[in-house]
Coordinates of C-alpha atoms and ligand atoms in Angstrom, one line a residue:
M1 CA -15.7 20.8 0.5
N2 CA -16.8 20.5 -3.0
R3 CA -17.3 16.8 -3.9
A4 CA -19.2 17.5 -7.1
Q5 CA -17.7 15.6 -10.0
P6 CA -19.0 15.5 -13.5
R7 CA -21.3 12.5 -14.1
T8 CA -19.3 11.3 -17.0
A9 CA -17.6 8.2 -17.9
A10 CA -13.9 8.0 -16.9
P11 CA -11.3 8.2 -19.5
T12 CA -10.3 4.7 -20.5
G13 CA -7.5 5.4 -23.0
A14 CA -4.0 4.9 -21.7
G15 CA -3.4 8.3 -20.3
S16 CA -3.8 10.7 -23.1
G17 CA -1.9 13.8 -22.3
R18 CA 0.3 12.2 -19.8
T19 CA 4.0 12.6 -20.1
P20 CA 5.0 9.7 -22.3
F21 CA 7.6 7.4 -20.9
P22 CA 8.6 4.2 -22.5
R23 CA 8.2 0.9 -20.7
R24 CA 11.5 -0.8 -20.2
A25 CA 13.1 2.6 -20.8
S26 CA 15.7 3.0 -23.4
V27 CA 17.6 5.7 -21.5
T28 CA 20.9 4.1 -20.7
L29 CA 21.9 3.9 -17.2
A30 CA 25.3 5.3 -18.1
L31 CA 23.7 8.5 -19.3
A32 CA 21.4 8.6 -16.4
A33 CA 24.2 8.1 -13.9
S34 CA 26.4 10.8 -15.5
A35 CA 23.5 13.2 -15.3
I36 CA 23.1 12.4 -11.7
M37 CA 26.8 12.9 -11.0
T38 CA 26.8 16.2 -12.9
A39 CA 23.9 17.4 -10.8
G40 CA 26.1 16.5 -7.8
M41 CA 23.3 14.5 -6.3
F42 CA 25.1 11.7 -4.7
S43 CA 27.3 13.7 -2.4
T44 CA 27.6 10.6 -0.2
A45 CA 28.1 8.1 -3.0
S46 CA 31.9 8.0 -3.2
G47 CA 32.3 8.1 -6.9
A48 CA 29.1 6.2 -7.6
Q49 CA 29.5 4.2 -10.7
L50 CA 26.8 3.5 -13.1
S51 CA 25.8 0.2 -11.6
E52 CA 26.3 1.1 -7.9
S53 CA 23.8 2.3 -5.4
S54 CA 24.7 4.4 -2.4
L55 CA 23.9 3.1 1.1
Y56 CA 21.7 6.3 1.4
D57 CA 19.5 5.6 -1.6
V58 CA 16.9 3.7 0.4
I59 CA 13.2 4.6 0.6
P60 CA 11.8 4.7 3.2
A61 CA 14.9 6.3 4.8
P62 CA 16.3 4.0 7.5
V63 CA 16.8 5.1 11.1
S64 CA 20.5 4.9 10.9
V65 CA 23.0 4.5 8.0
E66 CA 26.7 4.0 8.5
P67 CA 28.6 3.5 5.3
A68 CA 32.0 1.7 5.4
S69 CA 33.9 3.3 2.6
G70 CA 35.9 1.0 0.5
E71 CA 33.9 -2.1 1.5
Q72 CA 31.5 -3.7 -0.8
Y73 CA 29.9 -7.1 -1.3
R74 CA 29.6 -8.7 -4.7
L75 CA 27.0 -11.2 -5.4
T76 CA 28.3 -14.0 -7.7
G77 CA 27.4 -17.4 -8.9
H78 CA 28.9 -18.8 -5.7
T79 CA 26.8 -16.8 -3.3
S80 CA 24.5 -18.8 -1.1
I81 CA 21.8 -17.8 1.3
H82 CA 22.2 -19.0 4.9
I83 CA 19.5 -19.5 7.5
D84 CA 19.2 -21.3 10.8
K85 CA 17.8 -24.8 10.8
Q86 CA 14.1 -24.9 11.6
A87 CA 13.6 -21.2 11.1
S88 CA 10.5 -21.4 8.9
S89 CA 9.9 -17.6 8.8
A90 CA 13.5 -17.1 7.7
K91 CA 13.0 -19.8 5.1
R92 CA 10.0 -17.8 3.7
V93 CA 12.2 -14.7 3.4
A94 CA 15.1 -16.7 1.9
N95 CA 12.8 -18.1 -0.8
R96 CA 11.5 -14.7 -1.6
L97 CA 15.0 -13.3 -1.8
R98 CA 16.1 -16.0 -4.1
E99 CA 13.0 -15.4 -6.3
L100 CA 13.8 -11.7 -6.4
L101 CA 17.5 -12.1 -7.3
R102 CA 17.4 -15.0 -9.7
P103 CA 15.9 -13.6 -12.9
A104 CA 18.4 -10.7 -13.3
T105 CA 21.5 -12.5 -12.0
G106 CA 20.8 -15.9 -13.3
F107 CA 22.5 -17.2 -10.1
A108 CA 21.3 -20.4 -8.3
L109 CA 21.6 -18.9 -4.8
P110 CA 21.2 -22.1 -2.9
I111 CA 19.6 -21.9 0.6
K112 CA 21.9 -23.5 3.2
H113 CA 20.8 -24.4 6.8
D114 CA 23.5 -23.7 9.3
A115 CA 24.0 -22.3 12.7
A116 CA 24.0 -18.5 13.3
K117 CA 27.4 -17.0 14.1
Y118 CA 27.6 -15.1 17.3
E119 CA 27.2 -11.4 17.4
G120 CA 30.4 -9.7 16.3
E121 CA 31.7 -12.8 14.6
D122 CA 31.5 -12.1 10.9
E123 CA 29.5 -14.4 8.7
T124 CA 31.5 -15.4 5.6
G125 CA 30.7 -16.1 2.1
G126 CA 27.1 -15.3 1.6
I127 CA 23.9 -13.7 2.6
S128 CA 22.8 -14.7 6.1
L129 CA 19.2 -14.2 7.4
R130 CA 19.4 -14.5 11.2
L131 CA 16.5 -14.5 13.7
D132 CA 17.8 -13.1 16.9
G133 CA 15.2 -12.7 19.7
S134 CA 17.7 -10.9 21.9
R135 CA 17.7 -7.7 19.7
A136 CA 14.8 -6.1 21.4
E137 CA 15.8 -2.7 20.2
L138 CA 14.7 -3.7 16.7
G139 CA 11.2 -4.3 17.7
R140 CA 8.9 -6.7 15.8
A141 CA 9.5 -5.3 12.3
G142 CA 13.0 -3.7 12.5
Y143 CA 16.3 -5.2 11.3
R144 CA 20.0 -4.7 11.2
L145 CA 21.8 -5.1 7.9
R146 CA 25.5 -5.3 7.7
I147 CA 27.5 -5.5 4.5
D148 CA 31.2 -6.0 4.2
D149 CA 33.5 -7.5 1.6
D150 CA 32.8 -11.1 2.6
S151 CA 29.2 -11.2 3.6
V152 CA 25.8 -9.7 4.1
T153 CA 23.9 -10.3 7.3
I154 CA 20.4 -9.4 8.2
R155 CA 19.4 -9.8 11.8
A156 CA 15.9 -9.3 13.1
T157 CA 13.6 -10.6 15.8
T158 CA 10.9 -11.9 13.4
G159 CA 10.5 -13.0 9.8
D160 CA 8.8 -9.6 9.2
G161 CA 11.9 -7.9 10.2
L162 CA 14.1 -10.1 8.0
F163 CA 11.7 -9.3 5.1
N164 CA 12.1 -5.6 5.7
G165 CA 15.8 -5.9 5.7
M166 CA 15.7 -7.9 2.5
Q167 CA 13.7 -5.0 0.8
T168 CA 16.5 -2.6 1.9
L169 CA 19.1 -5.0 0.5
R170 CA 17.2 -5.2 -2.8
Q171 CA 17.3 -1.4 -3.1
L172 CA 21.1 -1.4 -2.5
L173 CA 21.7 -3.6 -5.6
P174 CA 21.9 -1.9 -9.0
A175 CA 18.5 -1.1 -10.5
T176 CA 18.9 -3.8 -13.1
I177 CA 18.3 -6.3 -10.3
E178 CA 14.6 -5.6 -11.0
S179 CA 15.0 -6.9 -14.6
D180 CA 13.0 -10.0 -15.5
S181 CA 15.7 -11.3 -17.7
E182 CA 19.4 -12.0 -17.2
R183 CA 21.7 -9.0 -17.0
S184 CA 25.4 -8.7 -16.6
G185 CA 25.8 -6.9 -13.3
P186 CA 28.3 -6.5 -11.6
W187 CA 26.0 -7.1 -8.6
T188 CA 27.7 -5.0 -6.0
I189 CA 26.3 -3.8 -2.7
P190 CA 27.9 -0.8 -0.9
G191 CA 29.4 -1.7 2.5
G192 CA 28.2 -0.5 5.9
E193 CA 25.5 -1.0 8.4
I194 CA 21.9 0.0 8.5
T195 CA 19.8 -0.2 11.6
D196 CA 16.1 0.3 11.1
R197 CA 12.6 0.0 12.5
P198 CA 9.3 1.5 11.6
R199 CA 7.8 4.6 13.1
F200 CA 4.2 3.3 12.7
E201 CA 3.2 -0.3 12.8
H202 CA 0.5 0.3 10.2
R203 CA 1.6 1.5 6.7
A204 CA -1.2 1.0 4.2
A205 CA -2.4 1.5 0.7
M206 CA -5.9 1.2 -0.5
L207 CA -7.1 0.1 -3.9
D208 CA -10.7 0.8 -5.0
V209 CA -11.6 -2.3 -7.1
A210 CA -15.3 -1.3 -7.1
R211 CA -15.4 1.8 -9.3
H212 CA -13.2 0.0 -11.8
F213 CA -12.6 -3.6 -11.3
H214 CA -8.9 -4.6 -11.1
G215 CA -8.2 -8.3 -11.6
V216 CA -6.1 -10.7 -9.5
D217 CA -2.9 -10.1 -11.5
S218 CA -3.2 -6.3 -11.2
V219 CA -3.7 -6.6 -7.5
K220 CA -0.7 -8.9 -7.2
R221 CA 1.5 -6.5 -9.1
Y222 CA 0.3 -3.6 -6.8
I223 CA 1.2 -5.8 -3.8
D224 CA 4.7 -6.2 -5.2
H225 CA 5.1 -2.5 -5.4
L226 CA 3.9 -2.1 -1.8
A227 CA 6.4 -4.7 -0.6
L228 CA 9.3 -2.8 -2.2
Y229 CA 8.5 0.2 0.0
K230 CA 7.7 -1.8 3.2
V231 CA 3.9 -1.0 3.0
N232 CA 2.4 -3.8 5.1
Y233 CA -1.4 -3.4 4.7
L234 CA -3.5 -3.4 1.5
H235 CA -7.1 -2.2 2.0
L236 CA -9.3 -3.4 -0.8
H237 CA -12.5 -1.4 -1.3
L238 CA -14.6 -4.3 -2.4
S239 CA -18.1 -2.8 -2.8
D240 CA -19.6 0.5 -3.8
D241 CA -22.5 1.9 -5.8
Q242 CA -20.9 0.8 -9.1
G243 CA -19.9 -2.8 -8.2
W244 CA -19.8 -5.6 -5.8
R245 CA -16.5 -7.5 -6.2
I246 CA -16.3 -10.4 -3.8
Q247 CA -18.2 -13.7 -4.0
I248 CA -20.7 -14.1 -1.1
D249 CA -22.2 -17.6 -1.3
S250 CA -25.4 -16.8 0.6
W251 CA -26.2 -13.8 -1.7
P252 CA -25.0 -14.9 -5.1
R253 CA -26.6 -12.1 -7.1
L254 CA -24.3 -9.6 -5.4
T255 CA -21.6 -10.7 -7.9
T256 CA -23.5 -12.2 -10.8
H257 CA -25.6 -9.0 -11.1
G258 CA -23.9 -6.5 -8.8
G259 CA -20.4 -7.2 -10.2
D260 CA -21.4 -6.9 -13.8
T261 CA -20.4 -3.4 -14.6
E262 CA -18.3 -0.5 -13.5
V263 CA -17.9 3.2 -13.9
G264 CA -18.5 4.1 -17.6
G265 CA -20.6 1.0 -18.1
T266 CA -17.7 -1.2 -19.2
P267 CA -17.8 -4.8 -18.0
G268 CA -16.9 -5.2 -14.3
G269 CA -15.9 -8.4 -12.6
Y270 CA -15.4 -9.9 -9.1
Y271 CA -13.1 -12.2 -7.2
T272 CA -14.3 -15.7 -6.5
K273 CA -13.4 -16.9 -3.0
Q274 CA -10.6 -18.9 -4.4
E275 CA -9.1 -15.9 -6.3
Y276 CA -9.5 -13.8 -3.2
G277 CA -7.7 -16.4 -1.2
E278 CA -4.9 -16.3 -3.8
I279 CA -4.6 -12.6 -3.3
V280 CA -4.5 -13.0 0.5
D281 CA -1.8 -15.6 0.3
Y282 CA 0.3 -13.7 -2.2
A283 CA 0.1 -10.7 0.0
A284 CA 1.0 -12.6 3.1
A285 CA 4.1 -14.0 1.4
R286 CA 5.1 -10.3 0.9
N287 CA 4.4 -9.1 4.5
V288 CA 1.2 -7.5 3.4
T289 CA -2.1 -8.1 5.3
I290 CA -5.3 -7.6 3.3
V291 CA -8.0 -5.4 4.9
P292 CA -11.3 -6.0 3.1
E293 CA -13.9 -3.2 3.0
I294 CA -17.6 -3.6 2.5
D295 CA -18.9 -0.1 2.4
L296 CA -22.1 0.3 4.5
P297 CA -24.9 1.6 4.8
G298 CA -24.4 4.0 1.9
H299 CA -22.4 3.3 -1.3
T300 CA -24.6 0.3 -1.6
N301 CA -26.3 0.6 -5.0
A302 CA -24.7 -2.5 -6.4
A303 CA -26.2 -4.6 -3.5
L304 CA -29.6 -2.8 -3.7
S305 CA -29.7 -3.4 -7.4
S306 CA -29.0 -7.1 -6.9
Y307 CA -31.9 -7.8 -4.4
D308 CA -35.4 -6.1 -4.4
K309 CA -35.8 -7.1 -0.8
L310 CA -32.9 -4.9 0.4
N311 CA -34.8 -1.8 -0.7
C312 CA -37.3 0.0 1.5
D313 CA -39.7 0.3 -1.4
G314 CA -39.1 -3.3 -2.5
T315 CA -37.8 -2.2 -5.9
A316 CA -34.3 -2.7 -7.1
P317 CA -32.6 0.3 -8.8
P318 CA -30.7 -0.2 -12.0
P319 CA -26.9 -0.6 -11.9
Y320 CA -25.1 2.7 -11.5
T321 CA -22.2 3.6 -13.7
G322 CA -21.6 7.3 -12.9
I323 CA -19.4 8.8 -10.2
E324 CA -21.8 10.7 -7.9
V325 CA -21.8 9.7 -4.2
G326 CA -24.2 9.7 -1.3
F327 CA -27.5 8.6 -2.9
S328 CA -27.9 5.0 -1.8
S329 CA -28.7 3.5 1.6
L330 CA -29.6 0.1 3.0
C331 CA -33.1 0.0 4.6
I332 CA -32.3 0.6 8.3
D333 CA -35.5 -0.8 9.8
E334 CA -35.9 -4.0 7.9
P335 CA -34.7 -7.2 9.6
V336 CA -33.5 -8.6 6.2
T337 CA -30.9 -5.8 6.1
Y338 CA -29.2 -7.3 9.2
R339 CA -29.5 -10.9 7.9
F340 CA -27.7 -9.6 4.8
V341 CA -25.1 -7.7 6.7
E342 CA -24.4 -10.6 9.0
D343 CA -24.1 -13.1 6.2
V344 CA -21.6 -10.8 4.4
I345 CA -19.6 -10.1 7.5
R346 CA -19.5 -13.7 8.4
E347 CA -18.3 -14.8 5.0
V348 CA -15.8 -12.0 4.5
A349 CA -14.4 -12.5 8.0
A350 CA -13.9 -16.2 7.2
M351 CA -11.8 -15.2 4.2
T352 CA -9.7 -12.8 6.2
P353 CA -6.7 -14.0 8.3
G354 CA -5.9 -10.4 9.2
P355 CA -7.3 -8.7 12.2
Y356 CA -9.3 -5.9 10.4
L357 CA -12.6 -5.7 8.7
H358 CA -13.5 -2.3 7.2
I359 CA -17.2 -1.4 7.2
G360 CA -17.0 1.9 5.3
G361 CA -19.6 4.3 6.8
D362 CA -18.6 7.3 4.6
E363 CA -20.9 9.7 2.9
A364 CA -24.2 8.1 4.0
H365 CA -26.0 11.2 2.9
S366 CA -29.3 9.3 2.3
T367 CA -29.4 7.8 5.8
S368 CA -30.5 10.1 8.7
E369 CA -28.1 10.5 11.6
A370 CA -30.4 8.6 13.9
D371 CA -30.7 5.7 11.4
Y372 CA -26.9 5.7 10.8
K373 CA -26.3 5.3 14.6
K374 CA -29.0 2.6 14.8
F375 CA -27.4 0.8 11.9
M376 CA -23.9 0.9 13.3
S377 CA -25.0 -0.1 16.8
R378 CA -26.2 -3.3 15.3
V379 CA -23.4 -3.9 12.8
L380 CA -20.4 -3.1 15.0
P381 CA -21.1 -6.1 17.3
L382 CA -21.3 -8.3 14.3
V383 CA -17.7 -7.4 13.4
E384 CA -16.7 -8.4 16.9
K385 CA -18.8 -11.5 16.8
Y386 CA -16.8 -12.8 13.8
G387 CA -13.5 -12.0 15.5
K388 CA -12.5 -8.9 13.7
T389 CA -11.5 -5.3 14.7
A390 CA -13.7 -2.8 12.9
V391 CA -12.3 0.0 10.7
G392 CA -14.5 2.7 9.3
W393 CA -14.1 6.1 7.7
S394 CA -14.2 9.3 9.7
E395 CA -18.0 9.5 9.9
Y396 CA -18.5 6.3 11.8
A397 CA -16.8 7.9 14.8
K398 CA -20.2 9.4 15.6
A399 CA -21.5 5.8 16.2
T400 CA -18.9 5.5 19.1
P401 CA -17.2 2.3 17.9
P402 CA -15.8 0.0 20.6
K403 CA -12.4 0.7 22.1
G404 CA -9.6 -0.6 19.9
S405 CA -11.6 0.0 16.7
V406 CA -9.9 2.0 14.0
V407 CA -11.2 5.3 12.6
Q408 CA -9.8 6.3 9.2
Y409 CA -9.6 10.1 9.0
W410 CA -10.0 11.1 5.4
H411 CA -11.1 14.8 5.7
T412 CA -8.8 17.7 5.0
E413 CA -9.2 19.9 8.0
N414 CA -6.5 20.1 10.6
S415 CA -9.1 20.2 13.4
A416 CA -11.5 17.3 14.0
P417 CA -13.1 17.2 17.4
E418 CA -14.7 13.8 16.6
M419 CA -11.2 12.4 16.1
V420 CA -10.1 13.8 19.5
E421 CA -13.2 12.2 21.1
A422 CA -12.6 8.9 19.3
A423 CA -9.0 8.8 20.5
A424 CA -10.3 9.6 24.1
N425 CA -12.7 6.7 23.7
G426 CA -9.8 4.3 23.0
N427 CA -10.1 4.2 19.2
K428 CA -7.0 4.3 17.0
I429 CA -6.8 6.8 14.2
L430 CA -5.5 5.9 10.8
M431 CA -4.4 9.0 8.8
S432 CA -5.5 9.5 5.2
P433 CA -6.2 13.2 4.9
A434 CA -7.4 13.5 1.3
N435 CA -5.3 16.6 0.5
K436 CA -2.2 14.7 1.4
A437 CA -2.7 11.0 1.3
Y438 CA -5.3 10.5 -1.5
I439 CA -3.1 9.5 -4.4
D440 CA -6.1 9.6 -6.8
M441 CA -5.9 13.4 -6.7
K442 CA -4.5 15.1 -9.8
Y443 CA -0.9 16.2 -9.6
N444 CA -1.9 19.5 -11.2
E445 CA -4.4 21.0 -13.6
D446 CA -2.9 19.2 -16.6
T447 CA -3.2 15.8 -15.1
E448 CA -5.8 13.9 -17.3
L449 CA -6.5 11.2 -14.8
G450 CA -7.7 11.5 -11.2
L451 CA -10.0 13.8 -9.3
D452 CA -9.4 17.2 -7.8
W453 CA -12.1 17.7 -5.1
A454 CA -9.4 17.8 -2.4
G455 CA -7.2 20.0 -4.5
Y456 CA -4.1 19.1 -6.6
S457 CA -1.5 17.0 -4.8
T458 CA 2.0 17.4 -6.0
V459 CA 4.8 15.0 -5.0
R460 CA 6.0 17.5 -2.5
D461 CA 2.5 18.0 -1.0
S462 CA 1.9 14.3 -0.5
Y463 CA 5.4 14.0 1.2
R464 CA 5.4 17.1 3.4
W465 CA 3.1 16.3 6.3
D466 CA 3.3 14.4 9.5
P467 CA 0.5 11.9 10.5
A468 CA 1.2 12.6 14.1
T469 CA 0.7 16.4 14.0
F470 CA -1.8 16.8 11.1
L471 CA -4.5 16.7 13.8
P472 CA -2.6 18.6 16.6
D473 CA -5.2 17.8 19.3
V474 CA -5.1 14.0 18.8
P475 CA -2.4 12.5 21.0
D476 CA 0.4 10.7 19.2
E477 CA -0.3 7.4 20.9
A478 CA -3.7 7.3 19.2
I479 CA -2.2 7.4 15.7
L480 CA -2.1 3.9 14.2
G481 CA -0.4 4.9 11.0
V482 CA -1.0 6.1 7.6
E483 CA -2.8 4.9 4.4
A484 CA -2.7 6.1 0.8
P485 CA -6.1 5.5 -0.8
M486 CA -6.3 5.0 -4.5
W487 CA -9.9 5.6 -5.6
T488 CA -10.5 4.5 -9.2
E489 CA -13.4 6.6 -10.6
T490 CA -11.0 7.6 -13.4
L491 CA -8.5 4.8 -13.3
A492 CA -9.6 1.9 -15.5
N493 CA -6.4 -0.2 -15.5
L494 CA -3.3 -0.8 -13.5
D495 CA -1.1 1.3 -15.8
Q496 CA -3.2 4.3 -14.9
V497 CA -3.1 3.4 -11.2
E498 CA 0.7 3.2 -11.3
F499 CA 0.9 6.6 -12.9
M500 CA -1.0 8.1 -10.0
A501 CA 0.9 6.0 -7.4
F502 CA 4.4 6.7 -8.7
P503 CA 6.0 8.8 -7.4
R504 CA 3.6 9.6 -4.5
L505 CA 3.2 6.1 -3.0
P506 CA 6.9 5.8 -1.9
G507 CA 6.6 9.2 -0.1
I508 CA 3.6 8.0 1.9
A509 CA 5.5 4.8 2.7
E510 CA 8.4 6.9 4.0
I511 CA 6.1 9.1 6.1
G512 CA 4.8 5.9 7.7
W513 CA 8.1 4.2 8.2
S514 CA 10.8 6.7 8.8
P515 CA 11.3 8.8 12.0
A516 CA 10.0 12.3 11.7
S517 CA 13.6 13.6 12.0
K518 CA 14.4 11.9 8.6
H519 CA 11.6 13.6 6.7
D520 CA 13.5 16.1 4.6
W521 CA 12.1 17.0 1.2
Q522 CA 15.4 18.1 -0.3
A523 CA 17.1 14.8 0.5
Y524 CA 14.0 12.8 -0.3
R525 CA 13.5 14.1 -3.8
Q526 CA 17.1 13.0 -4.6
R527 CA 16.5 9.5 -3.2
L528 CA 13.2 9.4 -5.1
A529 CA 15.0 10.3 -8.4
A530 CA 17.4 7.5 -7.8
Q531 CA 14.4 5.0 -7.7
A532 CA 13.4 5.8 -11.3
P533 CA 15.7 3.4 -13.0
R534 CA 14.1 0.7 -10.8
W535 CA 10.6 1.6 -11.9
E536 CA 11.8 1.5 -15.5
Q537 CA 13.1 -2.0 -15.1
L538 CA 9.7 -2.9 -13.5
G539 CA 7.8 -1.4 -16.4
I540 CA 6.1 1.2 -14.1
D541 CA 4.9 4.2 -16.1
Y542 CA 5.4 7.1 -13.6
Y543 CA 4.7 10.8 -13.6
R544 CA 7.9 12.7 -14.2
S545 CA 7.1 15.5 -11.7
P546 CA 9.2 18.6 -12.3
Q547 CA 9.8 18.8 -8.6
V548 CA 12.1 15.8 -8.8
P549 CA 15.6 15.8 -10.4
W550 CA 15.1 12.7 -12.5
P551 CA 18.1 11.1 -14.1
G552 CA 18.4 12.2 -17.7
N553 CA 16.5 15.4 -17.1
Ligands
NGO601 C1 -14.2 10.1 -0.9 C2 -15.3 9.2 -1.0 C3 -15.1 8.1 -2.1 C4 -14.5 8.7 -3.4 C5 -13.2 9.5 -3.0 C6 -12.6 10.1 -4.2 C7 -14.3 8.7 0.9 C8 -13.9 8.1 2.1 N1 -15.4 8.6 0.3 O1 -13.4 9.4 0.1 O2 -16.3 7.5 -2.4 O3 -14.2 7.7 -4.3 O4 -13.5 10.5 -2.0 O5 -11.4 10.8 -4.0

């Protein structure tokens, strides 16, 4: 595979050459809807009107959808949200639902505590979020959403399930629900029943905040996008040759020096522990668990540049602002290396409520294979010592990580004996094949942003693959899930990140959530098109791929 990329600064202008699309688009929904109707897209949407969504317009596609024609619920100023007394996880979801619905509707949406109705007995007069441990068929994250003329009820066994049901409900409201200022509605929701649960427990995205630093507000906004599509892990690539982005008290120069710059030599940045905690909490409130990555033993120029003593020759290299890979390595035989790594792992683990800590391990081309294994054999136990499950890129499989550790497959080949062996050793495989799941790849030769070492990745390419069969020799049970990495060598701000993520991110989310039987490109591209008015409300600048029948085209 050709990983060579020009050693040039990334474009920093706001996407020159990209299809221009106005923020807060001026395309009227009426026009958009009529174009959709003309195209005959909504075969299921019985006379879909401009402000209505169809029960089928959900991404990721639910397991089962049963419309009740003629029924619809209308959200009004009298609507209240009902939860059981003492159900704190339902309370969290109720608060979030209110936060989501309030700006556009202007409704108060009071939260009322009352007893759940029995199964089969209709709830009346509001939106009920009911925890119901007896519904084992929904699993931990599934939900059942029922909408009729009088009420909306979401049932789930956990708060996570209620949260997922709420995101579906959100997508069933008119796109203007995403507006940050009051709109007129009407706020109707099509009637029927949706029963749903995820195919894979782990549905992730990654943001590289090392090549270009992306501040707290950008990360929060990305988390909001993930939540809309039920993505439940955000992997943050916190260190690389070009920058160290997380405060480590015992090694302060990592950030004061190592966080200074980024690709292209522009000023970098880092998260203080307090800011990082803010990200972790913001994510948790949206069902997203943060997975921190400290890339080791390669991709470490920022650390090596911060401390002489981490270098085998005792001399710190200058900061690096290009986009080559594979030239840096920690000094494998020096005891200080392991004091450094242990301090970092201890401090990062302490900031991490989630179960995983990613230790990178990719492209350590300047570390011999023997040294690589020696290094990992000392570092993997440290991850365990601080109570975390290790995750590493494909290469670290050769260090035989302990049972239960996660190997993230990022290569493009459909055959990988090391993954088969890792699975046999009890590792879980997280699927991110670069030719499918890397959403930093260019869409086509005209895309200004992004890289192309794994080839171009169209919206269809990134949707049409199956994490369970991509590596046919790895048993299905070993597949943990799917992750869409966003590397940012060329992506200097969130606007550029969004342009690469939309519309591919929702497709990866669907691949991770929906049963394989629901993966259908023709149906998907129509559901995808129906999301565009939402993105416009959210101010997301997306790529208008010609493969998708966008409204207004
Ligand atoms: C590779 C490489 C990264 C690059 C990325 C760009 C992995 C795991 N290591 O993926 O350093 O940023 O490609 O697409």
